[in-house]
mmCIF file of C-alpha atoms in Angstrom:
data_model
loop_
_atom_site.group_PDB
_atom_site.id
_atom_site.type_symbol
_atom_site.label_atom_id
_atom_site.label_comp_id
_atom_site.label_asym_id
_atom_site.label_seq_id
_atom_site.Cartn_x
_atom_site.Cartn_y
_atom_site.Cartn_z
ATOM 1 C CA MET A 13 0.000 0.000 0.000
ATOM 2 C CA GLY A 14 1.603 3.226 -1.205
ATOM 3 C CA ILE A 15 0.594 5.429 1.631
ATOM 4 C CA PRO A 16 2.449 8.728 1.223
ATOM 5 C CA LEU A 17 1.876 9.169 -2.501
ATOM 6 C CA ARG A 18 -0.387 11.630 -4.210
ATOM 7 C CA GLY A 19 1.497 12.330 -7.409
ATOM 8 C CA GLY A 20 5.032 13.120 -8.429
ATOM 9 C CA VAL A 21 8.115 11.747 -10.085
ATOM 10 C CA ARG A 22 10.511 9.070 -8.978
ATOM 11 C CA ARG A 23 14.206 9.340 -8.181
ATOM 12 C CA GLY A 24 16.494 7.888 -10.845
ATOM 13 C CA ALA A 25 13.763 6.454 -13.039
ATOM 14 C CA MET A 26 11.597 7.671 -15.865
ATOM 15 C CA VAL A 27 8.366 7.248 -13.995
ATOM 16 C CA GLY A 28 5.679 9.592 -12.639
ATOM 17 C CA LEU A 29 2.502 9.017 -10.703
ATOM 18 C CA ALA A 30 -1.210 9.627 -10.719
ATOM 19 C CA THR A 31 -3.001 8.694 -7.517
ATOM 20 C CA LEU A 32 -6.123 9.285 -5.505
ATOM 21 C CA SER A 33 -6.452 11.571 -2.521
ATOM 22 C CA LEU A 34 -8.755 9.779 -0.077
ATOM 23 C CA ALA A 35 -10.448 12.961 1.003
ATOM 24 C CA GLY A 36 -10.504 14.900 -2.229
ATOM 25 C CA ALA A 37 -10.259 12.236 -4.944
ATOM 26 C CA ALA A 38 -7.957 14.519 -6.932
ATOM 27 C CA ALA A 39 -5.692 13.126 -9.640
ATOM 28 C CA LEU A 40 -2.435 14.992 -9.261
ATOM 29 C CA GLY A 41 -0.152 13.338 -11.792
ATOM 30 C CA MET A 42 -0.567 12.485 -15.432
ATOM 31 C CA VAL A 43 -0.276 9.051 -16.990
ATOM 32 C CA ALA A 44 0.908 8.522 -20.539
ATOM 33 C CA PRO A 45 -1.192 6.325 -22.871
ATOM 34 C CA ALA A 46 -0.909 2.637 -22.073
ATOM 35 C CA THR A 47 0.757 1.496 -25.280
ATOM 36 C CA ALA A 48 3.739 -0.755 -25.747
ATOM 37 C CA ALA A 49 7.101 0.576 -24.534
ATOM 38 C CA SER A 50 9.961 0.853 -26.997
ATOM 39 C CA HIS A 51 12.735 -0.485 -24.752
ATOM 40 C CA THR A 52 14.135 -3.995 -25.002
ATOM 41 C CA ALA A 53 12.655 -6.505 -22.578
ATOM 42 C CA ASN A 54 15.028 -7.898 -19.975
ATOM 43 C CA PRO A 55 15.600 -11.558 -20.952
ATOM 44 C CA TYR A 56 16.188 -12.523 -17.320
ATOM 45 C CA ASP A 57 12.835 -11.149 -16.188
ATOM 46 C CA PRO A 58 10.574 -14.145 -15.464
ATOM 47 C CA ALA A 59 7.680 -12.211 -17.015
ATOM 48 C CA THR A 60 9.456 -11.714 -20.355
ATOM 49 C CA GLY A 61 7.594 -13.679 -22.992
ATOM 50 C CA HIS A 62 5.016 -14.791 -20.459
ATOM 51 C CA SER A 63 2.321 -12.089 -20.341
ATOM 52 C CA TYR A 64 0.131 -14.282 -18.158
ATOM 53 C CA ARG A 65 2.611 -14.068 -15.260
ATOM 54 C CA HIS A 66 0.998 -11.056 -13.634
ATOM 55 C CA GLY A 67 2.954 -9.733 -10.654
ATOM 56 C CA VAL A 68 5.659 -12.401 -10.887
ATOM 57 C CA ILE A 69 8.644 -11.730 -8.588
ATOM 58 C CA PRO A 70 12.138 -12.953 -9.505
ATOM 59 C CA THR A 71 14.322 -14.900 -7.106
ATOM 60 C CA VAL A 72 17.314 -13.153 -5.540
ATOM 61 C CA THR A 73 19.642 -14.862 -8.008
ATOM 62 C CA GLN A 74 17.449 -14.031 -10.985
ATOM 63 C CA ASN A 75 17.059 -10.438 -9.820
ATOM 64 C CA ALA A 76 20.848 -10.068 -9.740
ATOM 65 C CA LYS A 77 21.019 -11.265 -13.343
ATOM 66 C CA MET A 78 18.266 -8.813 -14.295
ATOM 67 C CA ASN A 79 20.146 -5.920 -12.687
ATOM 68 C CA GLN A 80 23.418 -6.882 -14.341
ATOM 69 C CA TRP A 81 21.779 -7.024 -17.766
ATOM 70 C CA ALA A 82 19.908 -3.754 -17.198
ATOM 71 C CA GLY A 83 23.117 -1.993 -16.227
ATOM 72 C CA THR A 84 24.623 -2.650 -19.645
ATOM 73 C CA HIS A 85 21.537 -2.438 -21.836
ATOM 74 C CA ASP A 86 19.056 0.061 -20.431
ATOM 75 C CA SER A 87 19.716 3.778 -20.659
ATOM 76 C CA PRO A 88 18.719 5.566 -17.414
ATOM 77 C CA THR A 89 17.283 8.387 -19.498
ATOM 78 C CA ALA A 90 15.344 6.268 -21.959
ATOM 79 C CA THR A 91 11.640 6.881 -22.202
ATOM 80 C CA GLY A 92 8.896 4.979 -23.901
ATOM 81 C CA ALA A 93 5.186 5.130 -24.544
ATOM 82 C CA ASN A 94 4.538 3.865 -21.017
ATOM 83 C CA THR A 95 6.607 6.585 -19.346
ATOM 84 C CA LEU A 96 4.691 8.575 -16.741
ATOM 85 C CA SER A 97 5.319 12.246 -16.147
ATOM 86 C CA TYR A 98 4.642 14.729 -13.373
ATOM 87 C CA GLY A 99 1.335 16.492 -13.883
ATOM 88 C CA GLY A 100 2.259 19.467 -11.732
ATOM 89 C CA GLY A 101 0.287 18.513 -8.647
ATOM 90 C CA ILE A 102 -2.287 20.858 -7.136
ATOM 91 C CA GLY A 103 -0.992 24.058 -5.590
ATOM 92 C CA GLY A 104 2.532 22.714 -5.888
ATOM 93 C CA VAL A 105 1.653 19.571 -3.911
ATOM 94 C CA GLY A 106 2.543 16.354 -5.673
ATOM 95 C CA VAL A 107 3.537 13.925 -2.928
ATOM 96 C CA ASN A 108 3.298 13.795 0.838
ATOM 97 C CA ASP A 109 6.860 14.933 1.393
ATOM 98 C CA GLY A 110 6.498 15.005 5.172
ATOM 99 C CA LYS A 111 5.454 12.759 8.026
ATOM 100 C CA SER A 112 2.286 10.935 6.960
ATOM 101 C CA GLN A 113 -0.695 10.872 9.285
ATOM 102 C CA VAL A 114 -3.058 7.949 8.824
ATOM 103 C CA TYR A 115 -6.460 8.092 10.507
ATOM 104 C CA LEU A 116 -8.582 4.953 10.653
ATOM 105 C CA VAL A 117 -12.344 5.392 10.738
ATOM 106 C CA PHE A 118 -14.528 2.415 11.624
ATOM 107 C CA TYR A 119 -17.685 3.430 9.842
ATOM 108 C CA GLY A 120 -21.093 2.286 11.086
ATOM 109 C CA THR A 121 -22.819 0.660 14.035
ATOM 110 C CA GLN A 122 -22.450 -2.774 12.435
ATOM 111 C CA TRP A 123 -18.926 -2.902 13.869
ATOM 112 C CA GLY A 124 -20.608 -3.654 17.199
ATOM 113 C CA THR A 125 -19.295 -2.902 20.671
ATOM 114 C CA GLU A 126 -15.864 -1.344 20.929
ATOM 115 C CA SER A 127 -13.197 -2.638 23.311
ATOM 116 C CA THR A 128 -9.425 -2.345 23.638
ATOM 117 C CA ASN A 129 -6.939 -5.229 23.544
ATOM 118 C CA SER A 130 -3.638 -5.586 25.400
ATOM 119 C CA ALA A 131 -1.775 -3.816 22.569
ATOM 120 C CA GLY A 132 -3.991 -0.769 22.890
ATOM 121 C CA ASP A 133 -5.831 -1.467 19.644
ATOM 122 C CA ALA A 134 -9.552 -0.911 19.218
ATOM 123 C CA THR A 135 -11.452 -4.171 18.775
ATOM 124 C CA PHE A 136 -15.083 -4.731 17.870
ATOM 125 C CA SER A 137 -17.639 -7.408 18.615
ATOM 126 C CA GLY A 138 -18.840 -7.246 15.004
ATOM 127 C CA ASP A 139 -15.374 -8.022 13.661
ATOM 128 C CA PRO A 140 -15.084 -11.833 13.954
ATOM 129 C CA ASP A 141 -11.995 -11.987 11.722
ATOM 130 C CA GLY A 142 -10.100 -9.401 13.772
ATOM 131 C CA ALA A 143 -9.438 -7.021 10.880
ATOM 132 C CA ALA A 144 -9.489 -3.923 13.096
ATOM 133 C CA PRO A 145 -6.449 -4.664 15.314
ATOM 134 C CA VAL A 146 -4.442 -6.050 12.381
ATOM 135 C CA THR A 147 -5.039 -2.840 10.429
ATOM 136 C CA GLN A 148 -3.951 -0.710 13.373
ATOM 137 C CA GLU A 149 -0.805 -2.764 13.918
ATOM 138 C CA MET A 150 0.085 -2.451 10.241
ATOM 139 C CA PHE A 151 0.095 1.342 10.292
ATOM 140 C CA LYS A 152 1.804 1.401 13.672
ATOM 141 C CA GLY A 153 4.568 -0.748 12.216
ATOM 142 C CA ILE A 154 5.341 1.287 9.121
ATOM 143 C CA GLY A 155 8.747 2.913 9.562
ATOM 144 C CA THR A 156 9.714 0.720 12.524
ATOM 145 C CA GLY A 157 12.029 -2.257 12.948
ATOM 146 C CA ASN A 158 14.017 -1.210 9.874
ATOM 147 C CA GLU A 159 11.208 -2.386 7.614
ATOM 148 C CA LEU A 160 11.888 -1.632 3.945
ATOM 149 C CA TRP A 161 8.417 -2.144 2.443
ATOM 150 C CA SER A 162 7.576 1.533 2.785
ATOM 151 C CA ALA A 163 11.106 2.697 1.931
ATOM 152 C CA GLU A 164 10.212 2.330 -1.757
ATOM 153 C CA LEU A 165 8.217 5.536 -1.385
ATOM 154 C CA THR A 166 11.337 7.621 -0.701
ATOM 155 C CA GLN A 167 12.206 7.709 -4.408
ATOM 156 C CA TRP A 168 9.257 10.027 -5.158
ATOM 157 C CA CYS A 169 9.552 13.801 -5.150
ATOM 158 C CA ASP A 170 7.933 17.137 -5.870
ATOM 159 C CA GLY A 171 9.047 20.683 -5.105
ATOM 160 C CA ASN A 172 9.981 23.913 -6.843
ATOM 161 C CA GLY A 173 12.670 22.204 -8.870
ATOM 162 C CA VAL A 174 10.302 19.688 -10.437
ATOM 163 C CA SER A 175 8.685 21.033 -13.579
ATOM 164 C CA THR A 176 5.434 19.860 -15.079
ATOM 165 C CA GLY A 177 6.163 17.067 -17.501
ATOM 166 C CA ALA A 178 9.317 15.922 -15.687
ATOM 167 C CA THR A 179 10.020 12.196 -15.835
ATOM 168 C CA SER A 180 12.678 12.079 -13.121
ATOM 169 C CA CYS A 181 13.669 13.987 -10.012
ATOM 170 C CA PRO A 182 16.220 16.786 -10.570
ATOM 171 C CA ALA A 183 19.558 16.947 -8.786
ATOM 172 C CA THR A 184 18.483 20.083 -6.920
ATOM 173 C CA GLY A 185 15.185 21.652 -5.911
ATOM 174 C CA ALA A 186 13.360 18.401 -5.205
ATOM 175 C CA SER A 187 11.603 17.464 -1.971
ATOM 176 C CA TYR A 188 11.428 13.709 -1.396
ATOM 177 C CA VAL A 189 9.023 11.540 0.549
ATOM 178 C CA PRO A 190 10.894 10.812 3.796
ATOM 179 C CA TYR A 191 11.205 7.421 5.414
ATOM 180 C CA GLN A 192 8.217 7.196 7.749
ATOM 181 C CA SER A 193 10.071 6.569 11.010
ATOM 182 C CA GLY A 194 8.098 5.565 14.061
ATOM 183 C CA GLY A 195 4.820 4.525 12.467
ATOM 184 C CA VAL A 196 2.121 6.547 10.732
ATOM 185 C CA LEU A 197 -1.035 5.728 12.693
ATOM 186 C CA SER A 198 -2.277 9.058 14.039
ATOM 187 C CA GLY A 199 -5.792 8.327 15.214
ATOM 188 C CA VAL A 200 -8.611 5.784 15.414
ATOM 189 C CA TRP A 201 -12.298 6.706 15.520
ATOM 190 C CA TYR A 202 -15.391 4.553 15.790
ATOM 191 C CA ASP A 203 -18.193 6.481 14.129
ATOM 192 C CA ASN A 204 -21.236 4.718 15.529
ATOM 193 C CA SER A 205 -23.592 7.643 14.996
ATOM 194 C CA GLY A 206 -25.486 5.512 12.488
ATOM 195 C CA ALA A 207 -25.347 2.410 10.354
ATOM 196 C CA SER A 208 -22.933 2.277 7.444
ATOM 197 C CA PRO A 209 -24.610 1.876 4.011
ATOM 198 C CA SER A 210 -24.490 -1.683 2.691
ATOM 199 C CA ALA A 211 -22.824 -0.336 -0.450
ATOM 200 C CA ALA A 212 -21.472 3.129 0.296
ATOM 201 C CA THR A 213 -20.952 5.445 -2.662
ATOM 202 C CA GLY A 214 -17.756 7.361 -3.241
ATOM 203 C CA ASN A 215 -19.569 10.521 -2.220
ATOM 204 C CA GLN A 216 -20.690 8.966 1.079
ATOM 205 C CA LEU A 217 -17.149 7.817 1.834
ATOM 206 C CA GLY A 218 -15.857 11.274 0.990
ATOM 207 C CA GLN A 219 -18.370 12.857 3.346
ATOM 208 C CA GLU A 220 -17.283 10.447 6.076
ATOM 209 C CA ALA A 221 -13.646 11.443 5.486
ATOM 210 C CA VAL A 222 -14.551 15.120 5.863
ATOM 211 C CA LYS A 223 -16.483 14.273 9.030
ATOM 212 C CA ALA A 224 -13.429 12.417 10.336
ATOM 213 C CA ALA A 225 -11.165 15.371 9.606
ATOM 214 C CA THR A 226 -13.418 17.523 11.770
ATOM 215 C CA HIS A 227 -13.444 14.880 14.502
ATOM 216 C CA PHE A 228 -9.643 14.837 14.606
ATOM 217 C CA GLY A 229 -9.440 18.629 14.526
ATOM 218 C CA ASN A 230 -7.882 18.792 11.067
ATOM 219 C CA THR A 231 -9.887 21.676 9.701
ATOM 220 C CA THR A 232 -7.256 23.550 7.698
ATOM 221 C CA ALA A 233 -5.343 22.754 4.531
ATOM 222 C CA ALA A 234 -2.107 22.787 6.522
ATOM 223 C CA SER A 235 -3.329 20.201 9.022
ATOM 224 C CA ASN A 236 -4.419 17.928 6.171
ATOM 225 C CA ARG A 237 -1.238 18.328 4.099
ATOM 226 C CA HIS A 238 0.026 14.865 5.012
ATOM 227 C CA ALA A 239 -3.209 13.283 6.262
ATOM 228 C CA TYR A 240 -4.986 10.181 5.024
ATOM 229 C CA TYR A 241 -8.445 9.067 6.170
ATOM 230 C CA VAL A 242 -9.042 5.367 5.731
ATOM 231 C CA ILE A 243 -12.770 4.630 5.903
ATOM 232 C CA LEU A 244 -13.340 1.032 6.997
ATOM 233 C CA SER A 245 -16.770 -0.341 6.230
ATOM 234 C CA PRO A 246 -18.019 -3.102 8.542
#
């Protein structure tokens, strides 16, 4: 889950980003047409020649071979039809280049009665699979224990030095997503003021996110600069 991203360009690669703001649903990057790229496929990539292998991950040994081949065949400045570029963001904001704040909202009375477990996580009688505490522990754990899953995000940037249409981060003038040290969970709220819709619309979820922002006291653009509201339906 790419938490701190909203749009931007990546360090050392010809890639940009278009993503969704949970509260505002604003596309901040721009994606090039999804047509075939012009670069040569890496012969050591287990997906090469096997289009059905969606999401295949190479072994450590195979990945080393892929990197060695790429170092002598791929130009770091090459672009293709699949290259993404920076769309300029909104108001100069392209990525969450600060400490992310993730707020979890348990939406609707169907979650049942709220309690707290020994780890300090909110638990609910209407959550037989225990999704609530697992979700809280996940966001607590991001940026702790030297985990590297979220470190991938640090290659993305925005800032005054990044021009619209850029396909890589410049040497100067870029502001990068920082490593999210110490966890990103900033608040948990059980909104049991009413039942959650059986099939909530995007508008209803957006309204719940705005309601959550008010609940947590984030009522200005500045206080929401690095905030995410995750609306969890029962």
